[in-house]
Structure formats: structure tokens, C-alpha cells
Short mmCIF file of C-alpha atoms and ligand atoms in Angstrom, two decimals:
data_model
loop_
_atom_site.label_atom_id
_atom_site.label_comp_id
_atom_site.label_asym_id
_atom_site.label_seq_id
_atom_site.Cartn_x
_atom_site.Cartn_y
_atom_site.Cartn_z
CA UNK X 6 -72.50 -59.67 -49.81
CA UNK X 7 -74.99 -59.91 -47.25
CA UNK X 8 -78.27 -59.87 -49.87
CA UNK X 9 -76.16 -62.61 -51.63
CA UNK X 10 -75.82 -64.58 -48.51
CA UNK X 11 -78.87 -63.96 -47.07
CA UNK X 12 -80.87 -65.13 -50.14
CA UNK X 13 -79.21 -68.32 -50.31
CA UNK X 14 -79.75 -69.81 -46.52
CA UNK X 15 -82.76 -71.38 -45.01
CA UNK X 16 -83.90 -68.91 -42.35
CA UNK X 17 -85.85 -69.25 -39.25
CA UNK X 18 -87.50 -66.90 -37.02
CA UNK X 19 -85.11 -65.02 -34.15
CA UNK X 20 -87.11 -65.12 -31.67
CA UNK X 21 -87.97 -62.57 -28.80
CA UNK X 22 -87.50 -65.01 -25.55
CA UNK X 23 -86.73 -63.02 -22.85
CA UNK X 24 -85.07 -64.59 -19.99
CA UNK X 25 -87.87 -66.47 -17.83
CA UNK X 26 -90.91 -64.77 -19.60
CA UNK X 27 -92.22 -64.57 -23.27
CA UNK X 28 -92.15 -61.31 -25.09
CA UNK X 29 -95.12 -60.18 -27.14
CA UNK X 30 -94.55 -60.32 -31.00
CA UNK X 31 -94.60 -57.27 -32.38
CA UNK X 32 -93.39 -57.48 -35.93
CA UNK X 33 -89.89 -55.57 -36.44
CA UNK X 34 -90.33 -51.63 -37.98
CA UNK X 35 -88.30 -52.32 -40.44
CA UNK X 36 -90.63 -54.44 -41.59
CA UNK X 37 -93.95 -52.27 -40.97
CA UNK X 38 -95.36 -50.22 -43.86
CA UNK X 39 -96.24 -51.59 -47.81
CA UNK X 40 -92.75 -50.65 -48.56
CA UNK X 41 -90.13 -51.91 -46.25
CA UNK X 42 -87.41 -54.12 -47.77
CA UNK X 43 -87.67 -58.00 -45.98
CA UNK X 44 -84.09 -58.28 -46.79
CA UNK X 45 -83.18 -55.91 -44.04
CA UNK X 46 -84.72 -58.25 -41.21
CA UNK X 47 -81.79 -60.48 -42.05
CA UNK X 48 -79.09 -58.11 -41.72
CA UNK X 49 -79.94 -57.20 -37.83
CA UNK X 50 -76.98 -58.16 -36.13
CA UNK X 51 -76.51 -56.97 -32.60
CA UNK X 52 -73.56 -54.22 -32.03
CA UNK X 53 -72.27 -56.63 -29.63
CA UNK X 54 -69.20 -55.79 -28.26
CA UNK X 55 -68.74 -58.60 -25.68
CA UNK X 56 -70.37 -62.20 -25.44
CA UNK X 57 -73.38 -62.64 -22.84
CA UNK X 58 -72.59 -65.10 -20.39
CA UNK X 59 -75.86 -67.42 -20.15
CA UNK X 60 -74.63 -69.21 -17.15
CA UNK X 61 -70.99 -69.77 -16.09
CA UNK X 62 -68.93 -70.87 -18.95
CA UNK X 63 -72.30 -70.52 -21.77
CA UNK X 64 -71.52 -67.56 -23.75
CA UNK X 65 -73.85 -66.16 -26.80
CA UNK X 66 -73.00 -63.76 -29.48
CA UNK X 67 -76.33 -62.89 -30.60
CA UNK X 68 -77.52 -62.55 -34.65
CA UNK X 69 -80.17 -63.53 -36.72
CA UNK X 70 -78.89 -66.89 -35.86
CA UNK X 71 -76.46 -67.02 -32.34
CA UNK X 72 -73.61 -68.62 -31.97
CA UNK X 73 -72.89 -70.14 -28.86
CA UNK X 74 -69.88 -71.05 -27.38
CA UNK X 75 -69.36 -73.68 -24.06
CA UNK X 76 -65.59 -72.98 -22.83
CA UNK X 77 -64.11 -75.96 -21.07
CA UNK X 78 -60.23 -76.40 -19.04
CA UNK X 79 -59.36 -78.49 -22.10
CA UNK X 80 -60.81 -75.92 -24.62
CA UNK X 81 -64.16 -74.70 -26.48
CA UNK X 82 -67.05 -76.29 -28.00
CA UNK X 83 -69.31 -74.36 -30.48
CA UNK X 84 -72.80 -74.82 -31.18
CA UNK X 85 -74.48 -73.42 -34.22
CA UNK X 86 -72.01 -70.71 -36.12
CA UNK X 87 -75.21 -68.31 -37.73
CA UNK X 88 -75.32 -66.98 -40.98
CA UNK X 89 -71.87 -66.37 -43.18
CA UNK X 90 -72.43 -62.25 -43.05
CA UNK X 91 -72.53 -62.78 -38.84
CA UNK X 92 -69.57 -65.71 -38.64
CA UNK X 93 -66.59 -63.30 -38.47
CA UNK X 94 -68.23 -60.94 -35.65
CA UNK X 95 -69.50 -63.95 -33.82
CA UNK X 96 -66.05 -65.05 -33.42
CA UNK X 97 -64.75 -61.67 -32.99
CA UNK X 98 -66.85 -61.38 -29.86
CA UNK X 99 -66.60 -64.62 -28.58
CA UNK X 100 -63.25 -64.61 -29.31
CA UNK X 101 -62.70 -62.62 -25.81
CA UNK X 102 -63.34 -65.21 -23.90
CA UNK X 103 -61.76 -68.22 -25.88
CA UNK X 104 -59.08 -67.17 -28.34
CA UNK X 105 -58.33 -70.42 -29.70
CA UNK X 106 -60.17 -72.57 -32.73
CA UNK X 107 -63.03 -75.05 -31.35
CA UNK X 108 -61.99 -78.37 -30.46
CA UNK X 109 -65.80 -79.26 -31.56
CA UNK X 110 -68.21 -77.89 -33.82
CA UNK X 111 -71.87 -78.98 -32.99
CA UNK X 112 -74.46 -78.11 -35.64
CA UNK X 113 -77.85 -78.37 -34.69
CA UNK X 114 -79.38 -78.86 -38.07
CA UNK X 115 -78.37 -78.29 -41.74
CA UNK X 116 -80.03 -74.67 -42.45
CA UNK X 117 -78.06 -72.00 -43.96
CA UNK X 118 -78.22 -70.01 -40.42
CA UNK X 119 -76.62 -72.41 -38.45
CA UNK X 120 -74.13 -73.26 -40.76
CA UNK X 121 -72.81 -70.55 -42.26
CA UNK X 122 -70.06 -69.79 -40.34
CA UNK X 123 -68.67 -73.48 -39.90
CA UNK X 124 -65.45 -72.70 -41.81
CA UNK X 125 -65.07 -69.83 -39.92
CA UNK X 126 -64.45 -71.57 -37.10
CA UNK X 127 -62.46 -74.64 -37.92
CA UNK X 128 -59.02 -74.99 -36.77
CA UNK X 129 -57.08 -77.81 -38.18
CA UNK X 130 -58.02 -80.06 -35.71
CA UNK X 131 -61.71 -79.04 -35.16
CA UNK X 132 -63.83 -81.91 -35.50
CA UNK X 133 -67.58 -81.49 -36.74
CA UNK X 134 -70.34 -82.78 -35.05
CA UNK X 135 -73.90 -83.45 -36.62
CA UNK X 136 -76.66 -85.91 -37.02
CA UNK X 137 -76.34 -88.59 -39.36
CA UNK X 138 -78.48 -86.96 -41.78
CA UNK X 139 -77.13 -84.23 -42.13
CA UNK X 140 -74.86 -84.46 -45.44
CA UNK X 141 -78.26 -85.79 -47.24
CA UNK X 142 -80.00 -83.06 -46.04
CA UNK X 143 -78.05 -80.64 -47.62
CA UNK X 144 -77.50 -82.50 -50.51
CA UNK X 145 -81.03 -82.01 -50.85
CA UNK X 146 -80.61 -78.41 -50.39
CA UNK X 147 -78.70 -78.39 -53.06
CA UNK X 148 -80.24 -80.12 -55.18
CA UNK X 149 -82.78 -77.79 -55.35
CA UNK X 150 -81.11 -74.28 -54.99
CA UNK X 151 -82.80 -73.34 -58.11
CA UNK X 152 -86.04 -73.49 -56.59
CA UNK X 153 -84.89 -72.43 -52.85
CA UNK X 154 -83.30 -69.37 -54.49
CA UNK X 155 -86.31 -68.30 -56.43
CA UNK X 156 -88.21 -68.65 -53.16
CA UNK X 157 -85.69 -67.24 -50.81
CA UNK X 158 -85.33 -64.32 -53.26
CA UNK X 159 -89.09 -63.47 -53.40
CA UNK X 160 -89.67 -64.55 -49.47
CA UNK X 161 -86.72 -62.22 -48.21
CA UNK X 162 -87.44 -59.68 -51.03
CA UNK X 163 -83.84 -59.80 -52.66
CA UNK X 164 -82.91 -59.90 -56.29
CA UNK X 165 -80.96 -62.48 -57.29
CA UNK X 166 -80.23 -65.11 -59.98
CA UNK X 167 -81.52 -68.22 -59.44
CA UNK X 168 -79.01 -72.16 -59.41
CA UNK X 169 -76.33 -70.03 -57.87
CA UNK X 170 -74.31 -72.44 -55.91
CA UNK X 171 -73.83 -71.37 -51.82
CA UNK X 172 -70.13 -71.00 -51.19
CA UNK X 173 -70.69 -74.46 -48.71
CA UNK X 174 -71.36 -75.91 -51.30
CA UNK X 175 -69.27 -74.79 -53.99
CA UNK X 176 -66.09 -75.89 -50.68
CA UNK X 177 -68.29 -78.82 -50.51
CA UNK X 178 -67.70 -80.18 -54.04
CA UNK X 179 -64.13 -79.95 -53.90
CA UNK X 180 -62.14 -83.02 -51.88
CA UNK X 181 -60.13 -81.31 -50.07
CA UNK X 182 -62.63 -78.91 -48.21
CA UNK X 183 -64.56 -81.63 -46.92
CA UNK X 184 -65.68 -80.97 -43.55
CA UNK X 185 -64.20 -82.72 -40.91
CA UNK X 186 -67.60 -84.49 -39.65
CA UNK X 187 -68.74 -86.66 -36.98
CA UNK X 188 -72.17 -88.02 -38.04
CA UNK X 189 -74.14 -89.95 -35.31
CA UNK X 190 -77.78 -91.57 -35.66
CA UNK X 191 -79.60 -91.49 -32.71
CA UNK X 192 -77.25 -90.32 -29.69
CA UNK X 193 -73.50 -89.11 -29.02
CA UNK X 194 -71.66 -88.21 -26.30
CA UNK X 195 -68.46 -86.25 -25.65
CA UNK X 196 -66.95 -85.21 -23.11
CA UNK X 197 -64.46 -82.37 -22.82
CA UNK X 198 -62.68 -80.42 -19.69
CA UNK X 199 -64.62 -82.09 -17.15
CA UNK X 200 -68.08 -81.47 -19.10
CA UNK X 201 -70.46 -84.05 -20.88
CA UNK X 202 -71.93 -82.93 -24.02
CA UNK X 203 -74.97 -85.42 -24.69
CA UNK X 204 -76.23 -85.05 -28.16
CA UNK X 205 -79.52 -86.53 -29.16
CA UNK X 206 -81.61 -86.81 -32.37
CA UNK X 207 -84.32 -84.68 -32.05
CA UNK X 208 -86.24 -84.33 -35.65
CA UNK X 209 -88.69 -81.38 -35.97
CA UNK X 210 -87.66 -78.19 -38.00
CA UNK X 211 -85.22 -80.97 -39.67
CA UNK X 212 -84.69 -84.66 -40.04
CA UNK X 213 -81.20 -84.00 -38.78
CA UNK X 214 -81.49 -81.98 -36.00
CA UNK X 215 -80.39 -82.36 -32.88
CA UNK X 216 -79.93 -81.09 -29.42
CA UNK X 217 -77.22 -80.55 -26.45
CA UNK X 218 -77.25 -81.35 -23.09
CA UNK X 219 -74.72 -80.43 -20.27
CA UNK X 220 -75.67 -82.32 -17.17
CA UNK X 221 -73.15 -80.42 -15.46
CA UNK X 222 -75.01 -77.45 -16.05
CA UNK X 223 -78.43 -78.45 -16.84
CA UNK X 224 -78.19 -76.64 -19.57
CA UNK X 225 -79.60 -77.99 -22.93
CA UNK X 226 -79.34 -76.18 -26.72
CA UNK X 227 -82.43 -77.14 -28.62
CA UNK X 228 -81.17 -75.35 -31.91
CA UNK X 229 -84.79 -74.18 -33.74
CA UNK X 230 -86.78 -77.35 -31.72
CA UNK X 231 -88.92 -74.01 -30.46
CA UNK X 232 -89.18 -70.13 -30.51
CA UNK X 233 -91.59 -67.82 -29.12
CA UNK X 234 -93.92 -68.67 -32.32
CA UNK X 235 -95.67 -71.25 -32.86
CA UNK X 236 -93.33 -73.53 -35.00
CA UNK X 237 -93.06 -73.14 -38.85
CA UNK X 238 -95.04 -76.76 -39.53
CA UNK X 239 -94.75 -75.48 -42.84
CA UNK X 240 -92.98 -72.64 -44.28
CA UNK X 241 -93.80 -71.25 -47.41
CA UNK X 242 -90.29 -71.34 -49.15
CA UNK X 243 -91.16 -75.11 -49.03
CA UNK X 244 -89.92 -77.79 -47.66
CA UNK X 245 -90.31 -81.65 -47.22
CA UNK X 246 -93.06 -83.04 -44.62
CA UNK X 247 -92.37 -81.59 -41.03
CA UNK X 248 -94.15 -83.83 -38.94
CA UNK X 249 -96.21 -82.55 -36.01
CA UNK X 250 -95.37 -85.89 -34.08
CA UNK X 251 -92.04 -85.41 -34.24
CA UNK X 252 -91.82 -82.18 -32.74
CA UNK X 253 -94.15 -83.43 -29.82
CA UNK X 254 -91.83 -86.26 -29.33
CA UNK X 255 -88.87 -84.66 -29.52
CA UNK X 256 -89.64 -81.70 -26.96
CA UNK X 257 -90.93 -84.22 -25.07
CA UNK X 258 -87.20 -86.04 -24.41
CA UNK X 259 -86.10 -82.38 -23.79
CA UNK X 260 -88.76 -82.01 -21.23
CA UNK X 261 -87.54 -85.61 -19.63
CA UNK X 262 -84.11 -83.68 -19.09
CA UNK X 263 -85.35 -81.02 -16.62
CA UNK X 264 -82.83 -78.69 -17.48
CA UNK X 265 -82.73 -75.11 -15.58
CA UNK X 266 -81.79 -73.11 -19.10
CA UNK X 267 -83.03 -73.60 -22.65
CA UNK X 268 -80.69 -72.10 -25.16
CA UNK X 269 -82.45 -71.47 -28.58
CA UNK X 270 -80.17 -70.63 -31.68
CA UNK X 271 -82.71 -68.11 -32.28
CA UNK X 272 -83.45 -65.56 -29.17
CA UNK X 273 -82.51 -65.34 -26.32
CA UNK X 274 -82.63 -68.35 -23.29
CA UNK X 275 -85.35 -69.62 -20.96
CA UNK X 276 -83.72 -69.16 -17.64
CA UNK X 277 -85.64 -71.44 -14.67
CA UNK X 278 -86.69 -75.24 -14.11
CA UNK X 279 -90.43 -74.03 -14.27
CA UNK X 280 -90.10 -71.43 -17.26
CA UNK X 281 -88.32 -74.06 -19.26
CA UNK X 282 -90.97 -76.89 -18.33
CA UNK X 283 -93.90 -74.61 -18.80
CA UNK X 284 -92.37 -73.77 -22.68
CA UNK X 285 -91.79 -76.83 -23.30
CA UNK X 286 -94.96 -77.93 -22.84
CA UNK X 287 -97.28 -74.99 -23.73
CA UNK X 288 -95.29 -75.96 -27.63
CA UNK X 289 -96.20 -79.68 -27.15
CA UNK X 290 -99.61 -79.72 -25.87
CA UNK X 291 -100.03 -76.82 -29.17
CA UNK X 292 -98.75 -78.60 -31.45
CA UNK X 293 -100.63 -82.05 -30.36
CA UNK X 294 -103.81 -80.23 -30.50
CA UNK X 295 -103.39 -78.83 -34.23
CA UNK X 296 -102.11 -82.30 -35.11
CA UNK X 297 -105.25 -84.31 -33.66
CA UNK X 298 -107.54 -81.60 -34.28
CA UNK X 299 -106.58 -81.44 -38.45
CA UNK X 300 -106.40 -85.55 -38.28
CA UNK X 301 -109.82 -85.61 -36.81
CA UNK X 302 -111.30 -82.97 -39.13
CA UNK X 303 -110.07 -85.63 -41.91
CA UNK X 304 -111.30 -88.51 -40.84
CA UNK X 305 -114.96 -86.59 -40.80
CA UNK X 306 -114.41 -85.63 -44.40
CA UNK X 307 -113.68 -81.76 -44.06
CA UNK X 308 -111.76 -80.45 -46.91
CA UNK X 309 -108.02 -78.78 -45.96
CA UNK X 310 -109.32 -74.90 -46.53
CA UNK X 311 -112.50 -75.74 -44.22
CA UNK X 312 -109.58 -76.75 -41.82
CA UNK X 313 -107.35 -74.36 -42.27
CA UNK X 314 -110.12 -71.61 -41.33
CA UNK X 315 -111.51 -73.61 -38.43
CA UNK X 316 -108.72 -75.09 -36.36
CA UNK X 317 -107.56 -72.53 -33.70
CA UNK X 318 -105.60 -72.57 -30.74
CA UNK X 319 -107.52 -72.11 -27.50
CA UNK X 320 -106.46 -69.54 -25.15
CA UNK X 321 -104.28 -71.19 -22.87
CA UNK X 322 -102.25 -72.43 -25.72
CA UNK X 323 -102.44 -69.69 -27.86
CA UNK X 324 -98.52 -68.72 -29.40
CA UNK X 325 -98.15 -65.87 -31.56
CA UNK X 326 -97.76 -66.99 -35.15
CA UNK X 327 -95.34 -64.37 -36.31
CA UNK X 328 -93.25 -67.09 -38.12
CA UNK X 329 -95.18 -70.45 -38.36
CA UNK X 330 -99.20 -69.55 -38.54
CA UNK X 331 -101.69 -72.83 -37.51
CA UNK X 332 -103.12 -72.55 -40.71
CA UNK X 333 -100.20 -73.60 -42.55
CA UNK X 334 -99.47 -76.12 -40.34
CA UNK X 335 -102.72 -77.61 -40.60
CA UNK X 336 -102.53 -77.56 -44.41
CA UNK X 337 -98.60 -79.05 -44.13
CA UNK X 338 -100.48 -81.92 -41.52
CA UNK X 339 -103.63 -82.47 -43.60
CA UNK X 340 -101.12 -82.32 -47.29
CA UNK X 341 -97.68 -83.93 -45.54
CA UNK X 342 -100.23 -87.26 -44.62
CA UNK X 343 -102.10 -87.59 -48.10
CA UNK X 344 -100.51 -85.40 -50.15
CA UNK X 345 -102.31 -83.14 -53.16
CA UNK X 346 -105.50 -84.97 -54.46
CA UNK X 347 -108.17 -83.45 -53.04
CA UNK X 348 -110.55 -86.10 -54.39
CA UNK X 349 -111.87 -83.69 -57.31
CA UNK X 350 -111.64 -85.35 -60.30
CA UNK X 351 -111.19 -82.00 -62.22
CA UNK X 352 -107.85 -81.75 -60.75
CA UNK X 353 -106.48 -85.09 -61.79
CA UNK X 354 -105.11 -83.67 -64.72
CA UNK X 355 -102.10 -80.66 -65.76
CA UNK X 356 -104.71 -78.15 -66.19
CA UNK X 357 -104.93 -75.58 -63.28
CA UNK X 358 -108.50 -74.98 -61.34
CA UNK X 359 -108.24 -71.44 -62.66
CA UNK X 360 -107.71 -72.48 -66.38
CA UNK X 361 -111.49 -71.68 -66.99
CA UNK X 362 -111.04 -67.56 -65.53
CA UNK X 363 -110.75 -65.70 -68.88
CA UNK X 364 -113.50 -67.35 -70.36
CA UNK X 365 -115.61 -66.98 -67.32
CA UNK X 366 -114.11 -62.78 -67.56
CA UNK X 367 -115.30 -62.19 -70.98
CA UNK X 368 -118.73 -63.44 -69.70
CA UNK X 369 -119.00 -61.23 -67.19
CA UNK X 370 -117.87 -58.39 -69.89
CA UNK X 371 -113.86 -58.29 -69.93
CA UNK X 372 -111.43 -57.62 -66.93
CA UNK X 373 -113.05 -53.76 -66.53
CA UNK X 374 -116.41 -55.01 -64.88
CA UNK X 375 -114.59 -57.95 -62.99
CA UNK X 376 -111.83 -55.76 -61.51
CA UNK X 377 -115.12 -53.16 -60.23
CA UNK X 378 -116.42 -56.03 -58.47
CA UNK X 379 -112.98 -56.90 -56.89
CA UNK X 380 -112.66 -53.39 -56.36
CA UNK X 381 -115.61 -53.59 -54.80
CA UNK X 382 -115.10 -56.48 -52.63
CA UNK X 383 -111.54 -54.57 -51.31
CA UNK X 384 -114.21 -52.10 -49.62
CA UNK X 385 -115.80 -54.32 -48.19
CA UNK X 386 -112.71 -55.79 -46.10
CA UNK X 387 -112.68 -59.02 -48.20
CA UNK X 388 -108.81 -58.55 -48.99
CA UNK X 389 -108.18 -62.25 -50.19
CA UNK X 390 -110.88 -62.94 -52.64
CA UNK X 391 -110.44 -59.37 -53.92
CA UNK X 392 -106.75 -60.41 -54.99
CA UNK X 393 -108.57 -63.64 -56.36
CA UNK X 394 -110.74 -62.00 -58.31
CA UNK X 395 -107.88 -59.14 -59.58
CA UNK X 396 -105.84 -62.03 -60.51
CA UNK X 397 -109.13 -63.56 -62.39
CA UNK X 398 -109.33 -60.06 -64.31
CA UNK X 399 -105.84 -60.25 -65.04
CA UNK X 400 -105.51 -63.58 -66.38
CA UNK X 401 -107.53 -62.36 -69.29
CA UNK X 402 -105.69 -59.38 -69.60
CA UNK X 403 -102.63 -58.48 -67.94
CA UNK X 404 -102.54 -55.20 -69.02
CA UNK X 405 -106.16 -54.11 -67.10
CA UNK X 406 -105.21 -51.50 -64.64
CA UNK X 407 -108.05 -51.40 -63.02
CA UNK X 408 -107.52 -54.69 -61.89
CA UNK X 409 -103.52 -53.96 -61.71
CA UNK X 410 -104.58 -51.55 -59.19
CA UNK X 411 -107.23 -53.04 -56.64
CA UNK X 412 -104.17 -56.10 -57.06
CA UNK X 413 -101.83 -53.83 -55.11
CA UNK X 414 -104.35 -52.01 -52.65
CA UNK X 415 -105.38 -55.58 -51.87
CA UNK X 416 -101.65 -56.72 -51.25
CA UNK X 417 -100.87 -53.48 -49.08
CA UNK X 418 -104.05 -54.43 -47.08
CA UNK X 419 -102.98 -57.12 -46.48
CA UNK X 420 -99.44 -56.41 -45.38
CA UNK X 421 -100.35 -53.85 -43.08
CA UNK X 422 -102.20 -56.52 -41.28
CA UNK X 423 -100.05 -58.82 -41.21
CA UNK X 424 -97.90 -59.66 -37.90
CA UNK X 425 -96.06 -62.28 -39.51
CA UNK X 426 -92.81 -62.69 -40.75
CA UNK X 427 -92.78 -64.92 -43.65
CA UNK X 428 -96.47 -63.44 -45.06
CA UNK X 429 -94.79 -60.18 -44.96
CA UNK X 430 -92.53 -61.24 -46.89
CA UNK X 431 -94.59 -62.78 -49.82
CA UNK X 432 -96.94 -59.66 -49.84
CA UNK X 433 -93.94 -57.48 -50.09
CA UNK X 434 -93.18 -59.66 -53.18
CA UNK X 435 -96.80 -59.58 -54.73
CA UNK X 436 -96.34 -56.03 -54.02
CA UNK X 437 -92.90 -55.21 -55.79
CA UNK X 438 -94.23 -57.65 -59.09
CA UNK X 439 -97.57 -55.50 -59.16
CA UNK X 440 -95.70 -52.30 -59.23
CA UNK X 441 -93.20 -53.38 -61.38
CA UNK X 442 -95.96 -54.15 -63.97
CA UNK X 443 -97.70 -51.10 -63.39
CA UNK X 444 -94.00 -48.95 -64.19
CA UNK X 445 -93.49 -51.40 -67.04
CA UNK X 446 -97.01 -49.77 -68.24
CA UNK X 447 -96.22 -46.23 -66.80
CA UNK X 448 -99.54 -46.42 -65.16
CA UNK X 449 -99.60 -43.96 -61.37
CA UNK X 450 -100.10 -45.75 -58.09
CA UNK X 451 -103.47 -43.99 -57.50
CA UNK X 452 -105.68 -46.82 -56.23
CA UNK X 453 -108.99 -47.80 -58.40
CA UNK X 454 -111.84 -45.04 -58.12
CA UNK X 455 -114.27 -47.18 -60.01
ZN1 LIG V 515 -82.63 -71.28 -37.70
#
């Protein structure tokens, strides 16, 4: 249940805030080695058998996704309800502390991790709060669950049929299950046992995502606005245009708000005026600088890849990248303004750039010579264009082990390097499709000795 779940949600990154001070990423062991199943990242659940209290009245039952729960005199208010596989123990746990259905659900944004436990939580008189786009949103979701479970199934290294419908959805499609929603467009505000919840748009991640703020507490939720990474610009599971300016905008209102806590739906919370303010803006002034730096490299002609290698963060703004990576993001900026054409008229047409490979193969002398050289180019510590040239070898015939081989070593190589989340997962994927070639031709694992 949870690797059907799991495969079908739009996942982001939990991060590792700890209170008043920022962890450093190490990526998870379960996720270290060539080996080590993705899918398991998304099962780690806490063994939490009581809610943290945040501040007074805040309380957090901690997953992949949290759930958080704000407990008035007049009753609670719940903000993000995780993935499905969490939903029941979140409420479980947070159950202690208010044993009665939410008058309010708040959603932060449409992803699978924030939603799933919605009808977990709904009492018959629960009312659902979310931004106004967030029924088109998933809509869109839905749309294409085809491709997002392809994706999701080789990102999160599960194995599962593609155009399954999510059990939302499937609710969603009948009348009666309708959610009970509020739907707001650019601010709402509720109040409830003395408290104020003030909901704002706040697009980033999302084009319906929003965030919470309690006055009374100068508390605000800011859903996945920011974790210890630097933001997922792009994610490889792909997604519509996040734009850079929207995030910058958007933290910036949250920075307006001077709250003393920032609870994330992923991670723990920020606690402090001056750790929340320095966050804040240490992900702004980040993200501003990839932005104008990839915008300028543009308008002097520099091609995305060029970019891609040469924007960096400078020190005092460096984030770890173990779920978004600048490079993407720069490619997502650079792609999300102008799109595909890269101005080559070669690639006007439906015929890939690597179309020419197996003629170019047989005249080198067939996939044996061509995967030596990759083979060779593995030694030398060039991982990537190794792969290229493996898959180069391969395209003229799949069957060259040789190739098959310096394919995987170059994968591994690459996944033991890698501190980040979502590339993990994609190598592990690469890795599991090599090997299961290799099987298919009963070849052994030992890597090339040419
Ligand atoms: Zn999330």
C-alpha cells in the first residue's frame, strides 16, 4: 500500500531544519550505496508517540510530509494532512491533544504529500480551505497521471502500472465525495477561538500555494515555500514553469510578517525573529541571484548547458542542493522563459540530435571499440560523457556488453557521488534498467576489463 501510494503523489524534500540552526545535508543511508531502494526514503515515518508542541497550542506530527495541527477554545484547525500511508498515525498522534474532527482544513498546495490525508480528517462539518487554484491544479495532475506515474515510478524506484487513478481522485470523480472547499484568490482570513488565521497566496513550488499566519502567535506555515535545500526550480519528474520571481516575491511578504517561528510542512521549524529573517532571506537573495545571473547569461548569448555549468552560488549563499540543484534551476529559468529551441536549426524537426549515433558507431568500428573508449573515459573520472558515449554504443546495438557494462559502472559512479535526492533516484533507475538488460542477457556484473 505504501509503494502504491507513494508512487502516485508529488513529493518534496523533508527537510533537516533544526530548530534555530540549519543542519548539514547528508543524504539518508538508506539511500547510500548503488543498490538502495528510493522507495524506502518515502516510507520514513517517525515512531512518534506524542505530537511536538512548536509553541503553545502548534502541535506537529512529523512524516515525510507533517501534519500540523493549531488547537483553538472553539476547536482545531489543520494544516497540510501528509501523505495517505502517514494520515491515520498523524491523527492518531495528534489526536491526544484534540480528539475531535477539524473545524478547518488548510492545504498549502495541491501535491500528493499534503493532501493525502484530507479525508482522513474531515468531519461532517469540516470545511476545506485552499487557494483558488487549487482544483485546476490537480486537475492537471490528473490529467497527466500517466506520465507523473511513469516518472514517479522510475524517480522513487517503485514498480508500478502507469494511468492508475489516485484514490483522490477516483473520490474526486464521484458527486458526492466532493470536498467541502473554500477556494480564495489572493487572501482569506478566519478566525477561530480567539485566533486569526491569515491566509495568503504565495505561488512558488505551486500556483496554488499558500501560507498561514497567526498574529497571535507570530507564527506563520509556509507549506514547501522553503527547506534547507535550495528549492526544486525544477524537478525532474516535471512540472509546469516554477518561476524564480515568484518565489522571491512570495518569501518576501513572509519576510514583511516578522514572525518568531517558521513552520515548514517538510522538517522541522525555524524557532527565532533573527533565524527566521536570516532564512528567509539567505533563500531570496539565492534564488534572485540564479534568476539574474541565468537571465543575464541569455541576454549575452550563452547557450543553457554553458549556464548550467557556470552559474554557482557564492559562499555566503551557498544551500545544499540535496533536492533542487542550481543547475536545474537555471535550465527550468533559461527553458521556463523561451522554452526548447535552442536556435539550431537541426533540431527544428522530430528527429532526435542523437539520430546520427549508429552510423557515426559503425564508423568508428561497431559498439566494441566505442564502448573501450567510454570505458576508457570512466577511468578517467569523466562519468557523464562515458554514459553518453555507452548509450552511443548501445544505440547501435543494444545487446554490446561491453558497453552494457561501463553503462552501469558509470551510473554507480555516479550515484555514489551524488548527495542529492532526486539524482539518486534517477541513477538508481538507470541502474535497475541496465541490470535488468544485462539478466535479460544473462551477462555477470563484472565491470568492463577492456
Ligand atoms: Zn511537499
Amino acid at each position: 500500500m505504501v509503494r502504491y501510494v507513494a508512487l502516485l503523489l508529488f513529493l518534496t524534500f523533508p527537510a533537516l531544519l533544526a530548530i534555530g540552526q540549519v543542519q548539514e545535508y547528508t543524504l539518508p543511508p538508506q539511500l547510500g550505496g548503488d543498490t538502495a531502494d528510493p522507495s524506502l526514503f518515502l516510507q520514513q515515518d517517525s515512531a512518534q508517540s506524542a505530537p511536538q508542541e512548536i509553541v503553545p497550542g502548534i502541535f506537529k506530527a512529523t512524516g515525510f510530509g507533517n501534519t500540523l495541527l493549531v488547537k483553538t477554545e472553539a476547536g482545531s484547525v489543520v494544516i497540510d494532512t501528509s501523505m495517505p500511508s502517514s494520515a491515520q498515525a498523524h491523527r492518531d498522534v495528534l489526536s491526544q491533544v484534540s480528539p475531535d474532527a477539524p473545524k478547518y482544513i488548510i492545504v498549502t498546495h495541491g501535491h500528493g504529500d499534503h493532501t493525502g490525508g484530507i479525508r482522513t480528517w474531515l468531519g461532517p462539518d469540516t470545511k476545506v480551505i485552499a487557494q483558488r487554484n487549487f482544483e485546476e491544479f490537480r486537475a492537471y495532475q490528473d490529467m497527466l497521471r500517466g506520465f507523473f506515474n511513469r516518472r514517479n515510478a522510475a524517480q522513487f524506484g517503485l514498480d508500478l502500472p502507469a494511468g492508475t487513478p489516485t484514490p483522490e481522485a477516483q473520490a474526486d470523480a464521484r458527486p458526492e465525495k466532493k470536498l467541502p472547499l473554500v477556494l480564495f484568490d489572493k487572501d482569506y482570513d478566519l478566525t477561530l477561538g480567539g485566533l486569526t488565521f491569515k491566509l495568503q497566496h504565495m505561488p512558488g513550488e505551486t500556483y496554488d500555494a499558500l501560507t498561514v499566519w497567526i498574529p497571535e502567535k507570530k507564527a506563520v506555515f509556509t507549506g514547501d515555500l522553503l527547506y534547507t535545500s535550495f528549492p526544486n526550480i525544477y524537478t525532474l519528474r516535471g512540472t509546469r514553469p516554477r518561476w524564480a520571481l515568484d518565489y522571491v516575491q512570495s518569501l518576501e511578504k513572509v519576510m514583511a510578517l516578522k514572525a518568531d517561528v517558521l513552520i515548514p510542512s517538510h522538517g522541522d521549524p525555524i524557532i527565532g525573529a533573527d533565524n527566521v529573517a536570516a532564512m528567509l532571506k539567505k533563500h531570496r537573495d539565492a534564488i534572485r541571484y540564479v534568476h539574474d545571473a541565468t537571465v543575464a547569461g541569455m541576454n549575452e548569448g550563452k547557450d543553457v548547458f554553458t549556464l548550467m555549468r557556470e552559474i554557482e552560488l557564492p559562499p555566503e549563499l551557498a544551500l545544499p542542493e540535496s533536492y533542487g540543484k542550481v543547475a536545474w534551476s537555471v535550465r527550468g529559468i533559461y527553458e521556463g522563459y523561451v522554452g526548447w529551441f535552442d536556435g539550431n536549426p537541426a533540431h527544428m524537426y522530430g528527429v532526435p540530435p542523437n539520430a546520427g549515433y549508429p552510423e557515426l558507431v559503425e564508423l568508428a568500428g561497431g559498439a566494441d571499440p566505442v564502448a573501450v573508449s567510454a570505458q576508457r573515459l570512466l577511468l578517467q573520472g569523466k562519468d557523464v560523457k562515458a554514459l553518453q558515449l555507452a548509450d552511443a554504443a548501445l544505440m547501435a546495438d543494444p545487446d554490446n556488453e561491453g558497453a552494457l557494462r561501463v553503462r552501469l559502472t558509470a551510473l554507480q559512479s555516479l550515484r555514489a557521488k551524488s548527495q542529492n535526492f532526486n539524482e539518486a533516484g534517477w541513477l538508481h533507475a538507470g541502474i535497475r534498467a541496465t541490470r535488468k538488460r544485462m539478466q535479460e542477457l544473462e551477462m555477470d556484473e563484472a565491470p568492463s576489463t577492456q
